[in-house]
Amino acid sequence: MKTLTAALLATAAMATAATACERTLRSSDTHPEGYPTVVAVQEMGKLLEERTGGRLCIEVFPSAQLGEEKDSIEQTQFGVIDMDRVSMGPFNNIVEETQVVSLPYIFRSVEHMHHVMDGPIGDEILAAFEPHDLIGLAYYDGGSRSFYNSERPINSMEDLKGMKFRVMQSDIFVDMVGALGANATPMPYGEVYSSIQTGVIDGAENNWPSYESSGHFEVAKYYTLDQHLIVPEVLVMSKKTWDSLSAEDQAAVRQAAKDSVPIMRDLWAAREKESEQKVMEAGVQLVTDIDKTPFIEAMKPVYQKYVTSDKLKSLVERIQATE
Ligand code: GTR
């Protein structure tokens, strides 16, 4: 009887919690529960619920439950999904301005990326989402991305020759890998593990937390810190959803998204260390002393191919001029 009463009370409590929200926004993420981006959006949801008195809540659907990034972006444009937390990479073919922050070695460091994205250039790129039925809300950290593979340690650009790497679905990354003498295969994140395991590809490239949480380190133990990309991640809302909100709630969404950024950065810094430790303990063979100069040199044709319009040229110049 006691257990039954407890169970009933728990059900009642859940029902109250569920009805406490007038509207629950569905947010997509490719990463699993507990990953910094997932937790940051959940924290944003708490702020939003509190500040709107329960008018708005957020439910995060982790582990690509609502689809892989390319598809979830489309669904968000259509308004089927309310919010999406994605890397800027998969936006390259939709929002031209995102190409500049996806160029290899455009940022000198994570600090440089923060200075750019926290300032007017970041705001300009966020605003560029709107004509594509999306509202850019905030940027999250994605560390720096480096190559890993199942075959051999990469000590120089020479070692990459002929290898096959998965890249995010963006032409820039295909050309980036090609310029390094390797072959690129764009594919959804969720297919990478088995593709490495079965030898369809030799490896991929990512940051410490993704390399760890995806389990890729189990099938590709050679990791070289060439740090070719520092791509920020972005949280967007469907313009359809946005337009259905009052001005007051729109402001609350913007503010809560903004307030989730420092939370995310703290979570990220901690997770980078934890992930590094975990994969190293699992036997990952790390190369850190790699000369990046030839890598940077090799990217010239990629810049020439993509930075052609005045808009992008100006953005690149202003990013490079930012301290
Ligand atoms: C991660 C990023 C994801 C996704 C993934 C990928 O670092 O957080 O949004 O883009 O990389 O490589 O597909």
mmCIF file of N, CA and C in Angstrom, residues 24 57 69 89-90 94 130 140 154 160 164 174 204 214 217 233-234 236 250 264 278 283 303 322:
data_model
loop_
_atom_site.group_PDB
_atom_site.id
_atom_site.type_symbol
_atom_site.label_atom_id
_atom_site.label_comp_id
_atom_site.label_asym_id
_atom_site.label_seq_id
_atom_site.Cartn_x
_atom_site.Cartn_y
_atom_site.Cartn_z
ATOM 1 N N THR A 24 6.376 23.476 -24.318
ATOM 2 C CA THR A 24 7.713 22.891 -24.247
ATOM 3 C C THR A 24 8.341 22.883 -25.632
ATOM 4 N N CYS A 57 9.266 26.130 -21.674
ATOM 5 C CA CYS A 57 10.276 25.189 -21.188
ATOM 6 C C CYS A 57 10.995 24.618 -22.408
ATOM 7 N N GLU A 69 22.552 15.819 -38.039
ATOM 8 C CA GLU A 69 22.550 17.282 -38.124
ATOM 9 C C GLU A 69 21.962 17.857 -39.421
ATOM 10 N N GLY A 89 29.724 23.861 -39.142
ATOM 11 C CA GLY A 89 30.101 23.169 -40.376
ATOM 12 C C GLY A 89 28.917 22.788 -41.253
ATOM 13 N N PRO A 90 27.950 22.055 -40.714
ATOM 14 C CA PRO A 90 26.827 21.636 -41.556
ATOM 15 C C PRO A 90 25.949 22.784 -42.068
ATOM 16 N N ILE A 94 24.244 26.348 -46.437
ATOM 17 C CA ILE A 94 22.964 27.060 -46.284
ATOM 18 C C ILE A 94 23.204 28.542 -45.983
ATOM 19 N N GLU A 130 18.746 34.416 -40.254
ATOM 20 C CA GLU A 130 17.320 34.742 -40.364
ATOM 21 C C GLU A 130 16.712 34.567 -41.761
ATOM 22 N N TYR A 140 28.403 28.185 -28.897
ATOM 23 C CA TYR A 140 29.010 27.340 -27.879
ATOM 24 C C TYR A 140 30.414 26.939 -28.322
ATOM 25 N N ILE A 154 50.266 9.938 -37.233
ATOM 26 C CA ILE A 154 50.516 10.996 -38.221
ATOM 27 C C ILE A 154 51.504 11.982 -37.596
ATOM 28 N N LEU A 160 49.657 11.697 -44.052
ATOM 29 C CA LEU A 160 48.213 11.698 -44.352
ATOM 30 C C LEU A 160 47.921 11.196 -45.763
ATOM 31 N N LYS A 164 41.884 7.939 -45.921
ATOM 32 C CA LYS A 164 40.486 8.315 -46.140
ATOM 33 C C LYS A 164 39.861 8.771 -44.816
ATOM 34 N N VAL A 174 35.777 18.877 -47.411
ATOM 35 C CA VAL A 174 36.217 17.938 -48.451
ATOM 36 C C VAL A 174 37.482 18.503 -49.104
ATOM 37 N N ALA A 204 38.742 9.960 -38.858
ATOM 38 C CA ALA A 204 37.911 11.165 -38.921
ATOM 39 C C ALA A 204 38.662 12.284 -38.210
ATOM 40 N N SER A 214 31.853 9.600 -28.547
ATOM 41 C CA SER A 214 31.374 8.804 -29.683
ATOM 42 C C SER A 214 31.980 7.401 -29.669
ATOM 43 N N PHE A 217 37.574 6.661 -30.364
ATOM 44 C CA PHE A 217 38.940 6.328 -29.905
ATOM 45 C C PHE A 217 39.129 4.814 -29.785
ATOM 46 N N GLU A 233 30.195 26.244 -32.304
ATOM 47 C CA GLU A 233 28.913 25.560 -32.436
ATOM 48 C C GLU A 233 27.827 26.625 -32.228
ATOM 49 N N VAL A 234 26.643 26.334 -32.689
ATOM 50 C CA VAL A 234 25.618 27.378 -32.641
ATOM 51 C C VAL A 234 24.283 26.786 -32.188
ATOM 52 N N VAL A 236 20.348 27.412 -32.599
ATOM 53 C CA VAL A 236 19.389 28.157 -33.429
ATOM 54 C C VAL A 236 17.958 27.782 -33.067
ATOM 55 N N GLN A 250 10.377 36.319 -26.676
ATOM 56 C CA GLN A 250 11.548 36.314 -27.567
ATOM 57 C C GLN A 250 12.766 36.861 -26.810
ATOM 58 N N MET A 264 28.106 26.831 -20.384
ATOM 59 C CA MET A 264 28.651 25.866 -21.346
ATOM 60 C C MET A 264 30.174 25.898 -21.358
ATOM 61 N N LYS A 278 40.444 10.162 -20.194
ATOM 62 C CA LYS A 278 39.794 8.871 -20.442
ATOM 63 C C LYS A 278 40.394 8.154 -21.658
ATOM 64 N N GLY A 283 44.618 3.955 -23.941
ATOM 65 C CA GLY A 283 45.717 3.549 -24.824
ATOM 66 C C GLY A 283 45.843 4.325 -26.120
ATOM 67 N N TYR A 303 41.222 28.707 -49.222
ATOM 68 C CA TYR A 303 40.802 30.102 -49.027
ATOM 69 C C TYR A 303 40.470 30.729 -50.373
ATOM 70 N N THR A 322 41.280 40.894 -35.751
ATOM 71 C CA THR A 322 40.827 40.895 -34.343
ATOM 72 C C THR A 322 41.933 40.314 -33.459
#
